[in-house]
Tab-separated table of C-alpha atoms in Angstrom:
chain	number	residue	atom	x	y	z
A	164	MET	CA	-14.132	-23.997	-3.178
A	165	ALA	CA	-14.594	-23.705	0.565
A	166	ALA	CA	-14.002	-20.469	2.408
A	167	SER	CA	-10.609	-19.957	3.977
A	168	ILE	CA	-10.117	-17.931	7.132
A	169	THR	CA	-6.857	-16.146	7.836
A	170	VAL	CA	-5.803	-14.119	10.848
A	171	SER	CA	-3.338	-11.247	11.051
A	172	GLU	CA	-2.362	-10.082	14.520
A	173	ASN	CA	-0.747	-6.877	15.778
A	174	ILE	CA	-2.757	-4.519	13.606
A	175	THR	CA	-3.170	-0.788	14.258
A	176	LEU	CA	-6.337	1.054	13.282
A	177	VAL	CA	-5.873	4.690	12.341
A	178	THR	CA	-8.897	6.966	11.934
A	179	LEU	CA	-8.629	10.555	10.788
A	180	HIS	CA	-11.809	12.425	11.705
A	181	ASN	CA	-12.820	15.737	10.193
A	182	ILE	CA	-10.607	15.550	7.109
A	183	PRO	CA	-11.421	17.466	3.928
A	184	ALA	CA	-13.723	15.397	1.722
A	185	GLU	CA	-11.430	15.835	-1.257
A	186	ILE	CA	-9.650	13.070	-3.161
A	187	THR	CA	-6.554	15.275	-3.450
A	188	PHE	CA	-6.288	15.385	0.354
A	189	ILE	CA	-6.795	11.617	0.641
A	190	THR	CA	-4.171	11.065	-2.058
A	191	ASP	CA	-1.770	13.269	-0.108
A	192	VAL	CA	-2.380	11.252	3.088
A	193	PHE	CA	-1.541	7.948	1.415
A	194	SER	CA	1.395	9.439	-0.508
A	195	LYS	CA	2.961	10.661	2.735
A	196	ILE	CA	2.368	7.294	4.399
A	197	ALA	CA	3.923	5.482	1.417
A	198	ALA	CA	6.943	7.790	1.612
A	199	MET	CA	7.436	6.557	5.201
A	200	ASP	CA	7.537	2.977	3.805
A	201	VAL	CA	4.354	2.047	5.671
A	202	ASP	CA	2.092	-0.585	4.118
A	203	VAL	CA	-1.636	0.200	4.403
A	204	ASP	CA	-4.176	-2.625	4.379
A	205	MET	CA	-7.877	-2.119	5.134
A	206	ILE	CA	-9.219	1.277	3.998
A	207	SER	CA	-12.660	2.726	4.721
A	208	LEU	CA	-13.926	6.196	3.824
A	209	ALA	CA	-17.086	7.378	5.574
A	210	PRO	CA	-19.876	8.564	3.266
A	211	VAL	CA	-19.387	12.212	2.425
A	212	GLN	CA	-22.266	14.416	3.555
A	213	SER	CA	-20.466	17.749	3.886
A	214	SER	CA	-17.050	19.198	3.214
A	215	LYS	CA	-15.574	16.919	5.924
A	216	THR	CA	-15.418	13.148	6.349
A	217	SER	CA	-13.543	10.394	8.217
A	218	LEU	CA	-10.940	8.012	6.858
A	219	SER	CA	-9.871	4.759	8.524
A	220	PHE	CA	-7.088	2.386	7.562
A	221	THR	CA	-4.939	-0.315	9.117
A	222	ILE	CA	-1.193	-0.845	9.361
A	223	VAL	CA	0.958	-3.329	11.251
A	224	ASP	CA	1.780	-2.383	14.837
A	225	ASP	CA	5.500	-2.267	13.950
A	226	ASP	CA	4.801	0.912	11.943
A	227	LEU	CA	2.987	2.639	14.805
A	228	VAL	CA	5.848	5.034	15.626
A	229	LYS	CA	6.025	6.162	11.989
A	230	ILE	CA	2.275	6.794	11.877
A	231	LEU	CA	2.336	8.650	15.181
A	232	SER	CA	4.989	10.979	13.786
A	233	TYR	CA	2.654	11.690	10.864
A	234	THR	CA	-0.570	12.063	12.883
A	235	SER	CA	1.097	14.283	15.483
A	236	GLY	CA	1.810	16.738	12.673
A	237	LEU	CA	-1.932	17.043	12.095
A	238	GLY	CA	-2.429	18.578	15.549
A	239	ASP	CA	-2.576	22.167	14.298
A	240	SER	CA	-5.558	21.427	12.057
A	241	ASP	CA	-9.187	20.475	12.723
A	242	ILE	CA	-8.324	16.845	11.960
A	243	ARG	CA	-8.706	14.504	14.931
A	244	PRO	CA	-6.573	11.347	14.639
A	245	ILE	CA	-7.440	8.280	16.704
A	246	VAL	CA	-4.955	5.399	16.794
A	247	SER	CA	-5.662	1.964	18.288
A	248	SER	CA	-3.041	-0.795	18.212
A	249	GLY	CA	-3.091	-4.460	19.203
A	250	ASN	CA	-6.016	-5.480	17.007
A	251	CYS	CA	-6.489	-8.569	14.842
A	252	LYS	CA	-7.814	-8.897	11.297
A	253	ILE	CA	-9.869	-11.931	10.379
A	254	SER	CA	-10.352	-12.413	6.636
A	255	ILE	CA	-12.852	-14.800	5.094
A	256	ASP	CA	-11.963	-15.570	1.470
A	257	ASP	CA	-14.255	-17.468	-0.880
A	258	ALA	CA	-14.580	-16.926	-4.625
A	259	GLY	CA	-18.069	-18.432	-4.308
A	260	MET	CA	-19.400	-15.478	-2.296
A	261	GLU	CA	-19.600	-13.237	-5.381
A	262	HIS	CA	-23.212	-12.976	-6.582
A	263	CYS	CA	-24.368	-14.926	-3.537
A	264	PRO	CA	-26.798	-12.828	-1.455
A	265	GLY	CA	-26.691	-13.313	2.304
A	266	VAL	CA	-23.015	-14.170	2.766
A	267	ALA	CA	-22.268	-10.974	4.682
A	268	ALA	CA	-25.401	-11.425	6.788
A	269	GLY	CA	-24.295	-14.937	7.727
A	270	ILE	CA	-20.794	-13.777	8.652
A	271	PHE	CA	-22.102	-10.823	10.668
A	272	SER	CA	-24.580	-13.084	12.469
A	273	LYS	CA	-21.745	-15.314	13.656
A	274	VAL	CA	-19.666	-12.318	14.729
A	275	ALA	CA	-22.663	-10.892	16.607
A	276	ALA	CA	-23.084	-14.196	18.436
A	277	ALA	CA	-19.498	-13.812	19.647
A	278	GLU	CA	-20.424	-10.384	21.095
A	279	ALA	CA	-17.179	-8.979	19.723
A	280	ASP	CA	-15.870	-5.434	19.633
A	281	ILE	CA	-15.799	-4.809	15.877
A	282	ARG	CA	-13.427	-2.004	14.921
A	283	LEU	CA	-13.667	-2.054	11.093
A	284	ILE	CA	-15.171	-4.095	8.270
A	285	THR	CA	-14.067	-4.067	4.638
A	286	THR	CA	-15.234	-6.250	1.777
A	287	SER	CA	-14.565	-7.188	-1.816
A	288	GLU	CA	-16.322	-9.588	-4.169
A	289	ALA	CA	-14.544	-12.568	-2.629
A	290	GLN	CA	-13.402	-11.391	0.816
A	291	VAL	CA	-14.794	-10.024	4.059
A	292	SER	CA	-12.242	-8.655	6.527
A	293	ILE	CA	-13.161	-7.823	10.104
A	294	LEU	CA	-10.908	-5.995	12.537
A	295	VAL	CA	-11.491	-7.050	16.131
A	296	ALA	CA	-9.926	-6.361	19.487
A	297	LYS	CA	-7.274	-8.941	20.391
A	298	SER	CA	-9.377	-10.032	23.368
A	299	ASP	CA	-12.179	-11.096	20.979
A	300	LEU	CA	-10.057	-12.983	18.440
A	301	ASP	CA	-10.517	-16.541	19.744
A	302	ARG	CA	-14.300	-16.189	20.179
A	303	VAL	CA	-14.847	-14.665	16.734
A	304	TYR	CA	-12.550	-17.145	15.005
A	305	SER	CA	-14.312	-20.077	16.670
A	306	MET	CA	-17.725	-18.791	15.569
A	307	LEU	CA	-16.564	-18.243	11.984
A	308	ASP	CA	-14.757	-21.562	11.810
A	309	GLY	CA	-17.954	-23.360	12.842
A	310	GLN	CA	-16.668	-24.796	16.095
């Protein structure tokens, strides 16, 4: 099976810096977001090296106002939210990439050649998703699509 590449536009990246490195806090974050009927996609938790960490996730731009109402409520704490909208997610799906060393290196090499502004990367056994600035979408897609 050949790899398929899909693109999702109008994606917002939310990063919460300096959050407690506790799964109960992270659960609370996503429970509150779910209660606002906001769908979360890419999720990345920074490696925990102290009692604090950073959490990043993506939503669609249409839910930006809802997320801003949530993140503005974090202003009285040490948590520093950063929100960036207007991004694009490029996902490379291929069941054949599982147990195949070097796939990520090949993908990242092509993205590097496009000199793109990479905002977030998430992976699974059969998918690599890369969040890029809208201005870089065409270049990155062309490099990944082999054109």
